[in-house]
Short mmCIF file of C-alpha atoms in Angstrom, two decimals:
data_model
loop_
_atom_site.label_atom_id
_atom_site.label_comp_id
_atom_site.label_asym_id
_atom_site.label_seq_id
_atom_site.Cartn_x
_atom_site.Cartn_y
_atom_site.Cartn_z
CA UNK A 1 -60.02 -37.35 -206.02
CA UNK A 2 -61.69 -39.69 -203.53
CA UNK A 3 -60.57 -39.68 -199.93
CA UNK A 4 -59.13 -42.88 -198.58
CA UNK A 5 -59.97 -41.96 -194.94
CA UNK A 6 -62.89 -40.35 -193.16
CA UNK A 7 -62.59 -36.83 -191.67
CA UNK A 8 -64.94 -35.85 -188.88
CA UNK A 9 -64.38 -32.09 -189.28
CA UNK A 10 -62.89 -29.67 -191.74
CA UNK A 11 -59.18 -29.21 -191.00
CA UNK A 12 -59.50 -25.50 -191.77
CA UNK A 13 -62.73 -24.29 -190.08
CA UNK A 14 -63.68 -27.38 -188.00
CA UNK A 15 -67.06 -27.64 -189.79
CA UNK A 16 -68.63 -31.11 -189.21
CA UNK A 17 -68.38 -33.30 -192.31
CA UNK A 18 -70.38 -36.18 -193.73
CA UNK A 19 -68.86 -39.25 -195.30
CA UNK A 20 -69.89 -38.14 -198.80
CA UNK A 21 -68.53 -34.59 -198.58
CA UNK A 22 -65.74 -33.74 -201.02
CA UNK A 23 -65.68 -30.07 -200.09
CA UNK A 24 -66.32 -28.26 -196.77
CA UNK A 25 -69.77 -26.77 -196.61
CA UNK A 26 -68.54 -23.89 -194.48
CA UNK A 27 -65.33 -22.71 -196.13
CA UNK A 28 -65.26 -24.74 -199.38
CA UNK A 29 -61.96 -26.40 -198.51
CA UNK A 30 -61.01 -29.24 -200.88
CA UNK A 31 -61.08 -32.24 -198.63
CA UNK A 32 -59.29 -34.39 -201.18
CA UNK A 33 -56.07 -32.40 -200.56
CA UNK A 34 -55.86 -33.65 -197.00
CA UNK A 35 -53.17 -36.34 -196.85
CA UNK A 36 -54.11 -39.71 -195.53
CA UNK A 37 -52.38 -41.58 -192.75
CA UNK A 38 -48.81 -42.73 -193.53
CA UNK A 39 -48.45 -46.21 -194.85
CA UNK A 40 -47.04 -48.83 -192.56
CA UNK A 41 -46.70 -48.86 -188.78
CA UNK A 42 -45.48 -45.70 -186.95
CA UNK A 43 -41.79 -45.53 -186.09
CA UNK A 44 -41.00 -47.08 -182.73
CA UNK A 45 -40.48 -44.74 -179.75
CA UNK A 46 -36.86 -44.38 -178.72
CA UNK A 47 -35.78 -46.46 -175.76
CA UNK A 48 -34.77 -43.67 -173.36
CA UNK A 49 -32.38 -44.75 -170.58
CA UNK A 50 -33.47 -44.32 -166.99
CA UNK A 51 -32.01 -41.47 -164.87
CA UNK A 52 -29.24 -42.55 -162.59
CA UNK A 53 -29.55 -42.84 -158.80
CA UNK A 54 -28.85 -39.80 -156.59
CA UNK A 55 -25.85 -39.79 -154.28
CA UNK A 56 -27.77 -39.87 -150.97
CA UNK A 57 -27.23 -36.21 -150.14
CA UNK A 58 -30.24 -34.88 -152.03
CA UNK A 59 -28.14 -33.66 -154.95
CA UNK A 60 -29.81 -34.54 -158.31
CA UNK A 61 -27.94 -36.82 -160.69
CA UNK A 62 -26.41 -35.20 -163.78
CA UNK A 63 -28.70 -34.70 -166.78
CA UNK A 64 -27.85 -36.98 -169.73
CA UNK A 65 -26.24 -35.53 -172.80
CA UNK A 66 -27.45 -36.08 -176.30
CA UNK A 67 -24.47 -38.30 -176.98
CA UNK A 68 -25.66 -40.73 -174.27
CA UNK A 69 -28.98 -41.33 -176.09
CA UNK A 70 -29.73 -43.49 -179.10
CA UNK A 71 -30.55 -41.93 -182.44
CA UNK A 72 -28.20 -38.94 -181.93
CA UNK A 73 -25.31 -37.63 -183.96
CA UNK A 74 -22.89 -39.81 -182.01
CA UNK A 75 -24.51 -42.90 -183.53
CA UNK A 76 -25.90 -42.16 -186.99
CA UNK A 77 -26.59 -45.79 -187.68
CA UNK A 78 -29.26 -45.87 -184.98
CA UNK A 79 -31.08 -42.78 -186.26
CA UNK A 80 -34.62 -43.67 -187.33
CA UNK A 81 -35.77 -42.83 -190.80
CA UNK A 82 -37.59 -39.59 -191.37
CA UNK A 83 -41.29 -40.12 -191.92
CA UNK A 84 -42.42 -39.79 -195.52
CA UNK A 85 -44.46 -36.69 -196.09
CA UNK A 86 -47.62 -36.96 -198.14
CA UNK A 87 -47.74 -35.41 -201.54
CA UNK A 88 -48.43 -31.68 -201.43
CA UNK A 89 -47.03 -31.17 -197.89
CA UNK A 90 -43.87 -29.09 -197.77
CA UNK A 91 -41.21 -28.60 -195.15
CA UNK A 92 -40.87 -25.18 -193.48
CA UNK A 93 -37.66 -24.39 -195.30
CA UNK A 94 -39.29 -25.29 -198.59
CA UNK A 95 -42.15 -22.90 -197.78
CA UNK A 96 -39.72 -20.01 -197.21
CA UNK A 97 -39.56 -20.31 -193.38
CA UNK A 98 -35.93 -20.23 -192.20
CA UNK A 99 -35.02 -23.27 -190.22
CA UNK A 100 -33.40 -22.99 -186.78
CA UNK A 101 -29.62 -23.29 -186.87
CA UNK A 102 -28.47 -26.78 -186.15
CA UNK A 103 -31.98 -28.32 -186.23
CA UNK A 104 -33.53 -30.34 -189.01
CA UNK A 105 -37.18 -29.46 -189.46
CA UNK A 106 -39.79 -32.06 -189.98
CA UNK A 107 -43.14 -33.35 -188.86
CA UNK A 108 -41.62 -35.67 -186.28
CA UNK A 109 -39.18 -35.16 -183.43
CA UNK A 110 -36.31 -32.76 -184.03
CA UNK A 111 -32.78 -34.09 -183.88
CA UNK A 112 -29.50 -32.43 -183.07
CA UNK A 113 -27.27 -32.14 -186.10
CA UNK A 114 -23.49 -32.14 -186.37
CA UNK A 115 -23.19 -28.38 -186.94
CA UNK A 116 -24.46 -27.48 -183.41
CA UNK A 117 -21.82 -26.96 -180.67
CA UNK A 118 -21.88 -29.83 -178.19
CA UNK A 119 -21.91 -27.55 -175.14
CA UNK A 120 -24.88 -25.44 -176.32
CA UNK A 121 -28.11 -26.36 -174.51
CA UNK A 122 -31.19 -27.55 -176.37
CA UNK A 123 -33.44 -24.71 -177.63
CA UNK A 124 -36.22 -23.85 -175.18
CA UNK A 125 -38.99 -25.11 -177.54
CA UNK A 126 -37.51 -28.60 -177.66
CA UNK A 127 -39.68 -31.52 -176.63
CA UNK A 128 -37.12 -32.70 -174.08
CA UNK A 129 -33.76 -31.60 -172.64
CA UNK A 130 -30.80 -33.32 -174.20
CA UNK A 131 -27.94 -31.23 -172.75
CA UNK A 132 -26.80 -30.64 -169.15
CA UNK A 133 -25.19 -27.47 -167.77
CA UNK A 134 -21.42 -27.21 -168.15
CA UNK A 135 -19.65 -29.35 -165.55
CA UNK A 136 -18.40 -27.53 -162.44
CA UNK A 137 -14.69 -28.06 -161.81
CA UNK A 138 -14.01 -29.70 -158.45
CA UNK A 139 -12.98 -27.38 -155.62
CA UNK A 140 -9.63 -27.82 -153.88
CA UNK A 141 -9.70 -29.99 -150.75
CA UNK A 142 -10.85 -28.21 -147.63
CA UNK A 143 -8.55 -28.29 -144.58
CA UNK A 144 -9.87 -30.43 -141.69
CA UNK A 145 -12.27 -28.58 -139.43
CA UNK A 146 -12.90 -25.77 -141.90
CA UNK A 147 -15.74 -25.31 -144.34
CA UNK A 148 -15.61 -23.59 -147.71
CA UNK A 149 -18.21 -20.93 -148.30
CA UNK A 150 -20.13 -21.68 -151.49
CA UNK A 151 -23.33 -20.16 -152.80
CA UNK A 152 -26.49 -21.82 -151.61
CA UNK A 153 -28.48 -23.97 -154.04
CA UNK A 154 -31.20 -22.12 -155.87
CA UNK A 155 -34.68 -22.98 -154.69
CA UNK A 156 -35.93 -22.91 -158.29
CA UNK A 157 -33.53 -25.59 -159.59
CA UNK A 158 -35.57 -28.51 -161.04
CA UNK A 159 -35.07 -31.88 -159.42
CA UNK A 160 -35.71 -34.88 -161.71
CA UNK A 161 -37.87 -37.69 -160.32
CA UNK A 162 -36.08 -40.58 -158.68
CA UNK A 163 -36.14 -43.63 -160.98
CA UNK A 164 -37.04 -47.06 -159.78
CA UNK A 165 -34.12 -48.79 -158.12
CA UNK A 166 -32.64 -51.84 -159.76
CA UNK A 167 -33.19 -55.15 -157.95
CA UNK A 168 -30.57 -55.89 -155.34
CA UNK A 169 -28.05 -58.44 -156.46
CA UNK A 170 -28.53 -57.70 -160.14
CA UNK A 171 -25.35 -57.68 -162.13
CA UNK A 172 -24.02 -54.14 -162.57
CA UNK A 173 -26.64 -52.66 -160.22
CA UNK A 174 -25.28 -50.46 -157.47
CA UNK A 175 -25.90 -51.51 -153.89
CA UNK A 176 -27.98 -49.46 -151.46
CA UNK A 177 -24.89 -47.82 -149.93
CA UNK A 178 -22.87 -47.50 -153.14
CA UNK A 179 -22.10 -43.95 -154.29
CA UNK A 180 -23.80 -42.62 -157.35
CA UNK A 181 -21.88 -42.56 -160.60
CA UNK A 182 -19.68 -39.52 -161.08
CA UNK A 183 -20.14 -38.68 -157.37
CA UNK A 184 -17.34 -36.59 -155.85
CA UNK A 185 -14.84 -38.21 -153.56
CA UNK A 186 -15.60 -38.16 -149.82
CA UNK A 187 -14.44 -34.97 -148.16
CA UNK A 188 -14.69 -32.91 -151.37
CA UNK A 189 -17.01 -29.90 -150.93
CA UNK A 190 -19.96 -29.90 -153.30
CA UNK A 191 -20.89 -26.81 -155.32
CA UNK A 192 -24.19 -26.24 -153.54
CA UNK A 193 -23.21 -27.43 -150.05
CA UNK A 194 -23.39 -25.01 -147.17
CA UNK A 195 -20.43 -24.62 -144.79
CA UNK A 196 -20.49 -27.07 -141.91
CA UNK A 197 -22.85 -29.53 -143.66
CA UNK A 198 -21.88 -33.19 -144.20
CA UNK A 199 -21.66 -32.57 -147.94
CA UNK A 200 -19.09 -29.84 -147.38
CA UNK A 201 -16.69 -32.24 -145.68
CA UNK A 202 -17.18 -30.80 -142.15
CA UNK A 203 -18.90 -32.46 -139.16
CA UNK A 204 -22.67 -32.18 -139.18
CA UNK A 205 -22.80 -30.34 -135.86
CA UNK A 206 -19.46 -28.91 -134.80
CA UNK A 207 -19.57 -27.64 -131.18
CA UNK A 208 -18.86 -23.95 -130.70
CA UNK A 209 -15.62 -23.13 -128.95
CA UNK A 210 -16.07 -21.98 -125.35
CA UNK A 211 -14.95 -18.38 -124.69
CA UNK A 212 -11.57 -17.98 -123.13
CA UNK A 213 -12.12 -16.98 -119.48
CA UNK A 214 -8.89 -15.01 -119.57
CA UNK A 215 -10.34 -12.71 -122.24
CA UNK A 216 -13.79 -12.34 -120.65
CA UNK A 217 -14.32 -9.42 -118.26
CA UNK A 218 -14.75 -10.48 -114.65
CA UNK A 219 -18.33 -10.42 -113.37
CA UNK A 220 -19.23 -7.32 -111.39
CA UNK A 221 -18.88 -7.73 -107.68
CA UNK A 222 -22.19 -7.64 -105.79
CA UNK A 223 -22.97 -4.46 -103.90
CA UNK A 224 -23.29 -4.23 -100.14
CA UNK A 225 -26.29 -5.68 -98.35
CA UNK A 226 -29.15 -3.35 -97.51
CA UNK A 227 -28.93 -2.01 -93.98
CA UNK A 228 -32.73 -1.99 -93.63
CA UNK A 229 -34.02 -5.31 -94.99
CA UNK A 230 -30.74 -7.22 -94.75
CA UNK A 231 -31.44 -9.16 -97.97
CA UNK A 232 -31.28 -6.89 -101.03
CA UNK A 233 -28.18 -5.54 -102.70
CA UNK A 234 -27.46 -1.83 -102.87
CA UNK A 235 -27.12 -0.37 -106.39
CA UNK A 236 -24.76 2.36 -107.52
CA UNK A 237 -27.30 5.07 -106.64
CA UNK A 238 -27.43 3.99 -102.99
CA UNK A 239 -30.86 2.31 -103.03
CA UNK A 240 -31.78 -1.27 -102.13
CA UNK A 241 -32.75 -3.34 -105.17
CA UNK A 242 -35.21 -5.34 -103.03
CA UNK A 243 -36.99 -2.92 -100.69
CA UNK A 244 -36.09 0.35 -102.47
CA UNK A 245 -34.92 2.21 -99.36
CA UNK A 246 -32.04 4.65 -99.53
CA UNK A 247 -28.92 3.47 -97.77
CA UNK A 248 -27.11 5.44 -95.11
CA UNK A 249 -24.40 7.77 -96.34
CA UNK A 250 -20.90 7.24 -94.99
CA UNK A 251 -21.28 10.26 -92.70
CA UNK A 252 -24.74 9.33 -91.44
CA UNK A 253 -23.13 7.40 -88.59
CA UNK A 254 -19.42 7.51 -87.75
CA UNK A 255 -17.39 6.03 -84.89
CA UNK A 256 -13.69 6.31 -84.04
CA UNK A 257 -11.83 4.88 -81.07
CA UNK A 258 -8.26 5.26 -79.87
CA UNK A 259 -6.66 3.90 -76.76
CA UNK A 260 -7.05 7.35 -75.17
CA UNK A 261 -10.41 8.62 -76.49
CA UNK A 262 -13.41 7.87 -78.78
CA UNK A 263 -16.04 9.77 -80.76
CA UNK A 264 -19.44 9.01 -82.32
CA UNK A 265 -21.52 11.08 -84.77
CA UNK A 266 -25.04 10.41 -86.05
CA UNK A 267 -27.33 12.11 -88.57
CA UNK A 268 -30.29 12.09 -86.20
CA UNK A 269 -33.92 11.50 -87.07
CA UNK A 270 -34.96 14.77 -88.72
CA UNK A 271 -32.08 15.92 -90.92
CA UNK A 272 -31.48 14.45 -94.39
CA UNK A 273 -27.69 14.53 -93.93
CA UNK A 274 -25.09 14.76 -91.20
CA UNK A 275 -23.59 18.26 -91.14
CA UNK A 276 -21.42 17.52 -88.11
CA UNK A 277 -17.79 16.40 -88.28
CA UNK A 278 -15.10 15.40 -85.82
CA UNK A 279 -11.41 14.49 -85.67
CA UNK A 280 -9.65 12.63 -82.87
CA UNK A 281 -5.93 11.96 -82.51
CA UNK A 282 -3.15 11.42 -79.99
CA UNK A 283 0.51 12.40 -80.09
CA UNK A 284 3.57 12.64 -77.87
CA UNK A 285 4.81 15.89 -76.39
CA UNK A 286 8.53 16.78 -76.25
CA UNK A 287 8.72 15.63 -72.59
CA UNK A 288 7.31 12.19 -73.54
CA UNK A 289 3.84 12.82 -72.14
CA UNK A 290 0.74 11.87 -74.14
CA UNK A 291 -1.64 14.45 -75.53
CA UNK A 292 -5.12 13.52 -76.75
CA UNK A 293 -6.96 15.86 -79.13
CA UNK A 294 -10.67 15.98 -79.95
CA UNK A 295 -12.19 18.46 -82.43
CA UNK A 296 -15.99 18.66 -82.99
CA UNK A 297 -17.63 20.95 -85.58
CA UNK A 298 -21.30 21.68 -86.31
CA UNK A 299 -22.25 23.02 -89.77
CA UNK A 300 -24.61 25.99 -89.88
CA UNK A 301 -27.71 24.65 -91.65
CA UNK A 302 -28.73 28.03 -93.06
CA UNK A 303 -25.40 28.34 -94.89
CA UNK A 304 -24.36 26.76 -98.17
CA UNK A 305 -22.47 23.47 -97.89
CA UNK A 306 -22.44 23.27 -94.10
CA UNK A 307 -21.22 19.67 -94.21
CA UNK A 308 -18.16 20.70 -96.23
CA UNK A 309 -17.45 23.55 -93.82
CA UNK A 310 -17.52 21.35 -90.69
CA UNK A 311 -15.33 18.70 -92.30
CA UNK A 312 -12.74 21.22 -93.50
CA UNK A 313 -12.59 22.89 -90.07
CA UNK A 314 -12.20 19.60 -88.16
CA UNK A 315 -9.48 18.28 -90.42
CA UNK A 316 -7.53 21.53 -90.50
CA UNK A 317 -7.64 22.07 -86.73
CA UNK A 318 -6.57 18.49 -85.99
CA UNK A 319 -3.68 18.73 -88.47
CA UNK A 320 -2.53 22.04 -86.98
CA UNK A 321 -2.52 20.65 -83.44
CA UNK A 322 -0.67 17.50 -84.49
CA UNK A 323 1.99 19.68 -86.11
CA UNK A 324 2.48 22.19 -83.28
CA UNK A 325 2.18 20.12 -80.10
CA UNK A 326 5.11 17.75 -80.82
CA UNK A 327 7.27 20.81 -81.47
CA UNK A 328 6.71 22.02 -77.90
CA UNK A 329 4.19 24.78 -78.65
CA UNK A 330 2.20 25.73 -75.56
CA UNK A 331 -1.24 24.03 -75.72
CA UNK A 332 -3.13 27.35 -75.37
CA UNK A 333 -1.20 28.92 -78.25
CA UNK A 334 -1.50 25.76 -80.35
CA UNK A 335 -5.29 25.78 -79.81
CA UNK A 336 -5.66 29.41 -80.93
CA UNK A 337 -3.52 28.86 -84.01
CA UNK A 338 -5.52 25.75 -84.89
CA UNK A 339 -8.83 27.66 -84.74
CA UNK A 340 -7.45 30.45 -86.90
CA UNK A 341 -6.23 27.98 -89.52
CA UNK A 342 -9.60 26.22 -89.46
CA UNK A 343 -11.32 29.56 -90.09
CA UNK A 344 -9.11 30.16 -93.13
CA UNK A 345 -9.98 26.73 -94.50
CA UNK A 346 -13.71 27.46 -94.19
CA UNK A 347 -13.27 30.91 -95.75
CA UNK A 348 -11.60 29.31 -98.76
CA UNK A 349 -14.78 27.30 -99.47
CA UNK A 350 -16.57 30.53 -100.34
CA UNK A 351 -14.33 30.84 -103.41
CA UNK A 352 -15.73 27.52 -104.73
CA UNK A 353 -19.36 28.27 -105.64
CA UNK A 354 -21.54 25.29 -106.45
CA UNK A 355 -24.58 27.24 -107.66
CA UNK A 356 -24.86 29.66 -110.59
CA UNK A 357 -24.06 33.23 -109.48
CA UNK A 358 -27.51 34.46 -110.52
CA UNK A 359 -29.31 31.82 -108.45
CA UNK A 360 -30.50 33.19 -105.08
CA UNK A 361 -29.88 31.47 -101.76
CA UNK A 362 -26.12 31.05 -102.04
CA UNK A 363 -24.00 32.24 -99.13
CA UNK A 364 -20.67 31.43 -97.53
CA UNK A 365 -20.22 28.01 -95.86
CA UNK A 366 -20.08 28.26 -92.06
CA UNK A 367 -19.74 26.10 -88.95
CA UNK A 368 -18.97 26.14 -85.25
CA UNK A 369 -15.91 24.55 -83.62
CA UNK A 370 -14.99 23.22 -80.20
CA UNK A 371 -11.80 21.35 -79.31
CA UNK A 372 -10.03 19.89 -76.27
CA UNK A 373 -6.40 19.00 -75.56
CA UNK A 374 -5.98 16.55 -72.68
CA UNK A 375 -2.55 15.74 -71.23
CA UNK A 376 -1.46 14.13 -67.97
CA UNK A 377 -1.64 17.44 -66.08
CA UNK A 378 -3.53 19.90 -68.26
CA UNK A 379 -6.89 20.34 -69.94
CA UNK A 380 -7.15 23.06 -72.63
CA UNK A 381 -10.37 23.90 -74.49
CA UNK A 382 -11.08 26.27 -77.38
CA UNK A 383 -14.31 27.15 -79.21
CA UNK A 384 -16.21 29.46 -81.56
CA UNK A 385 -19.98 29.05 -81.60
CA UNK A 386 -22.36 27.09 -79.37
CA UNK A 387 -20.74 23.63 -79.23
CA UNK A 388 -19.69 22.73 -75.66
CA UNK A 389 -17.20 20.93 -73.40
CA UNK A 390 -18.26 19.34 -70.08
CA UNK A 391 -16.13 18.08 -67.22
CA UNK A 392 -17.50 15.05 -65.39
CA UNK A 393 -15.36 13.79 -62.47
CA UNK A 394 -14.94 10.07 -61.91
CA UNK A 395 -16.24 10.58 -58.36
CA UNK A 396 -19.87 11.31 -59.08
CA UNK A 397 -20.23 12.93 -55.68
CA UNK A 398 -17.98 15.76 -56.95
CA UNK A 399 -19.41 18.69 -58.92
CA UNK A 400 -19.42 18.55 -62.74
CA UNK A 401 -18.84 21.70 -64.79
CA UNK A 402 -19.49 23.16 -68.20
CA UNK A 403 -16.16 24.55 -69.45
CA UNK A 404 -17.35 26.71 -72.39
CA UNK A 405 -19.70 29.67 -72.95
CA UNK A 406 -21.94 29.74 -76.00
CA UNK A 407 -21.65 32.35 -78.73
CA UNK A 408 -25.43 32.65 -78.94
CA UNK A 409 -28.33 35.00 -78.38
CA UNK A 410 -29.39 33.15 -75.23
CA UNK A 411 -25.91 33.35 -73.69
CA UNK A 412 -25.77 37.08 -74.32
CA UNK A 413 -29.15 37.56 -72.68
CA UNK A 414 -28.02 35.64 -69.61
CA UNK A 415 -24.63 37.42 -69.45
CA UNK A 416 -26.37 40.79 -69.61
CA UNK A 417 -28.78 39.68 -66.85
CA UNK A 418 -31.70 40.48 -69.12
CA UNK A 419 -33.16 36.97 -68.90
CA UNK A 420 -32.67 34.00 -66.71
CA UNK A 421 -31.08 30.93 -68.23
CA UNK A 422 -34.42 29.11 -68.33
CA UNK A 423 -36.15 32.05 -69.96
CA UNK A 424 -33.38 32.64 -72.50
CA UNK A 425 -33.22 29.07 -73.72
CA UNK A 426 -37.00 28.86 -73.92
CA UNK A 427 -37.01 31.67 -76.49
CA UNK A 428 -37.11 30.77 -80.19
CA UNK A 429 -33.97 32.87 -80.70
CA UNK A 430 -31.98 30.94 -78.13
CA UNK A 431 -29.82 29.03 -80.63
CA UNK A 432 -29.11 31.95 -82.92
CA UNK A 433 -25.32 32.01 -82.87
CA UNK A 434 -23.28 35.17 -82.65
CA UNK A 435 -19.91 33.62 -83.52
CA UNK A 436 -18.92 31.11 -86.24
CA UNK A 437 -16.24 30.22 -88.75
CA UNK A 438 -16.93 31.46 -92.27
CA UNK A 439 -16.26 34.19 -94.79
CA UNK A 440 -19.34 36.16 -93.68
CA UNK A 441 -18.53 35.95 -89.94
CA UNK A 442 -17.77 38.95 -87.79
CA UNK A 443 -14.27 39.53 -86.51
CA UNK A 444 -12.94 36.17 -85.37
CA UNK A 445 -12.50 35.89 -81.61
CA UNK A 446 -11.35 32.37 -80.67
CA UNK A 447 -12.04 31.42 -77.04
CA UNK A 448 -9.51 29.34 -75.11
CA UNK A 449 -9.32 28.15 -71.50
CA UNK A 450 -6.93 25.91 -69.52
CA UNK A 451 -7.72 23.76 -66.45
CA UNK A 452 -5.79 21.52 -64.06
CA UNK A 453 -8.24 19.01 -62.62
CA UNK A 454 -7.25 17.59 -59.23
CA UNK A 455 -8.91 14.21 -59.77
CA UNK A 456 -9.51 11.91 -62.70
CA UNK A 457 -12.59 12.26 -64.78
CA UNK A 458 -13.92 12.49 -68.34
CA UNK A 459 -14.15 15.34 -70.81
CA UNK A 460 -17.30 15.41 -72.97
CA UNK A 461 -17.00 17.43 -76.21
CA UNK A 462 -20.35 17.71 -78.05
CA UNK A 463 -22.65 19.67 -80.35
CA UNK A 464 -26.06 21.06 -79.46
CA UNK A 465 -27.65 17.91 -80.89
CA UNK A 466 -26.73 16.29 -77.56
CA UNK A 467 -26.78 19.08 -75.01
CA UNK A 468 -30.27 20.19 -76.13
CA UNK A 469 -31.49 17.12 -74.20
CA UNK A 470 -29.02 17.46 -71.31
CA UNK A 471 -28.24 21.14 -70.99
CA UNK A 472 -26.86 21.38 -67.47
CA UNK A 473 -23.61 19.80 -66.29
CA UNK A 474 -25.55 17.77 -63.71
CA UNK A 475 -27.82 16.31 -66.39
CA UNK A 476 -24.82 15.42 -68.54
CA UNK A 477 -23.03 13.78 -65.59
CA UNK A 478 -26.14 11.73 -64.86
CA UNK A 479 -26.17 10.35 -68.41
CA UNK A 480 -22.45 9.54 -68.70
CA UNK A 481 -21.70 5.93 -67.69
CA UNK A 482 -19.48 5.48 -64.64
CA UNK A 483 -16.89 3.49 -66.61
CA UNK A 484 -16.43 6.21 -69.23
CA UNK A 485 -12.75 6.57 -68.24
CA UNK A 486 -11.97 2.99 -69.30
CA UNK A 487 -14.62 2.55 -72.04
CA UNK A 488 -14.94 5.88 -73.83
CA UNK A 489 -16.53 4.44 -76.98
CA UNK A 490 -19.38 2.80 -75.06
CA UNK A 491 -19.90 6.04 -73.18
CA UNK A 492 -20.14 8.05 -76.41
CA UNK A 493 -22.60 5.55 -77.86
CA UNK A 494 -24.74 5.81 -74.78
CA UNK A 495 -24.99 9.59 -75.04
CA UNK A 496 -25.85 9.45 -78.78
CA UNK A 497 -28.51 6.83 -78.12
CA UNK A 498 -30.06 9.02 -75.46
CA UNK A 499 -30.32 11.94 -77.88
CA UNK A 500 -31.91 9.75 -80.52
CA UNK A 501 -34.41 8.33 -78.04
CA UNK A 502 -35.25 11.88 -76.98
CA UNK A 503 -36.23 12.89 -80.53
CA UNK A 504 -33.01 13.24 -82.54
CA UNK A 505 -34.07 16.65 -83.92
CA UNK A 506 -30.50 17.61 -84.87
CA UNK A 507 -27.22 15.98 -85.85
CA UNK A 508 -25.52 14.46 -82.79
CA UNK A 509 -21.75 14.35 -82.25
CA UNK A 510 -19.90 13.60 -79.01
CA UNK A 511 -16.30 12.77 -78.07
CA UNK A 512 -15.32 11.34 -74.67
CA UNK A 513 -11.72 11.90 -73.51
CA UNK A 514 -10.55 10.38 -70.20
CA UNK A 515 -8.36 12.53 -67.94
CA UNK A 516 -5.46 12.17 -67.43
CA UNK A 517 -4.65 10.86 -70.89
CA UNK A 518 -3.26 7.29 -70.55
CA UNK A 519 -1.68 4.87 -72.99
CA UNK A 520 0.69 5.14 -75.90
CA UNK A 521 0.18 7.95 -78.42
CA UNK A 522 -1.63 6.76 -81.56
CA UNK A 523 -2.58 9.13 -84.34
CA UNK A 524 -5.73 8.65 -86.38
CA UNK A 525 -6.02 10.28 -89.79
CA UNK A 526 -8.29 13.31 -89.76
CA UNK A 527 -11.86 12.72 -90.93
#
């Protein structure tokens, strides 16, 4: 049978053919069985409608359903005729190949039949998508100022191309600001809108609420200003944040002043802490007279916790005197009882170890003590150790005196006439004390003495940090300002400054008490 059309190659093996070939020279295929082109013009292409405009938020317009298109099951009259198959060509179902459910097989485009559910999407091998995903029911309205949390839009969701816009002014064409068809009402959250976005019905950029100052913790107060550089703040560890220097401890320099006496204590220039302590107070006696009390203690540096020992002794002695003197106890007896109670307070510190028992170098805390009671007619002193009391008359032409005797190696050498005073105090053992307050002390022997000065003057109560630079009574009288009776605090400062200028090798503590004791009684808490 002659061919009515020319084939360039064999449809089976793609062997090139000549115009006169009736069979393939490569595979022997009968070329006359190949159907010719269909008679008549090809069926016209369907007039597909354009995709609708988006709603201005970037959300793609809904995909058209098959019922919206011509030549579908919703309009059978518009379905084009099936192309006529040439003779000898069979459909898949006629050749024994099962057809897909709901699809009519054929050589042309496949059409959706009536037996396919309307909500089922087009099979994946379709030439084009005719069904959209199931519609999402609208969410309930969102309260003002709140956003509904919805899942974010998938990044892989296909976005159809934007169709050409219809000319403005055309009949039935939406304007540039008109909403897209089937667009949700304003304020309704969209399925893929994030909370707080314009599409979710919330403001585009809602300002964050300011924290309630009543619920916020107050800012930390700045620390004290550095005593060295005067600019940096001191941190919790006691160091300047600017210059890095350690700040003075509270006991490095102390001053107290009453109307009847004053005292000053300083760490000195060589020691890392102040192991001295003092307590000053004033009270009224049963006869209405005023009594001024000054207690000065010097911690033994070779003992454990000497600073705690001196503080405990000073506080205990001052409290004992303030309790006994107003009751009418004789000043000499009150002084002895106060020293004994101070010794008990220091002994009790030995029962509070601060180091492990197996660690060497731990011993009992210890200190020296010297005190003075000054009334309108009487001067009583008491001591244990090498701290001293000096009497300096207001008339500097009169003779000053030292009112105490040291419990030290040098004093014993002088008392035994084995060495002169100059030789004894020049020895390296001069300041080795033979009496102190502490659990490891020898039998306690408090020293007391009473005096009745005939003229006014000043009583100087001090530790060896001062009298090392002014040992004799004459040297101490030369240093004490002439107005010490009326300005005891300035006088005490002057003596401490002299010791510092002389080297400050030890802690320095001095109390100046005018005699006779003037003014109203004022008590200062023990320190």
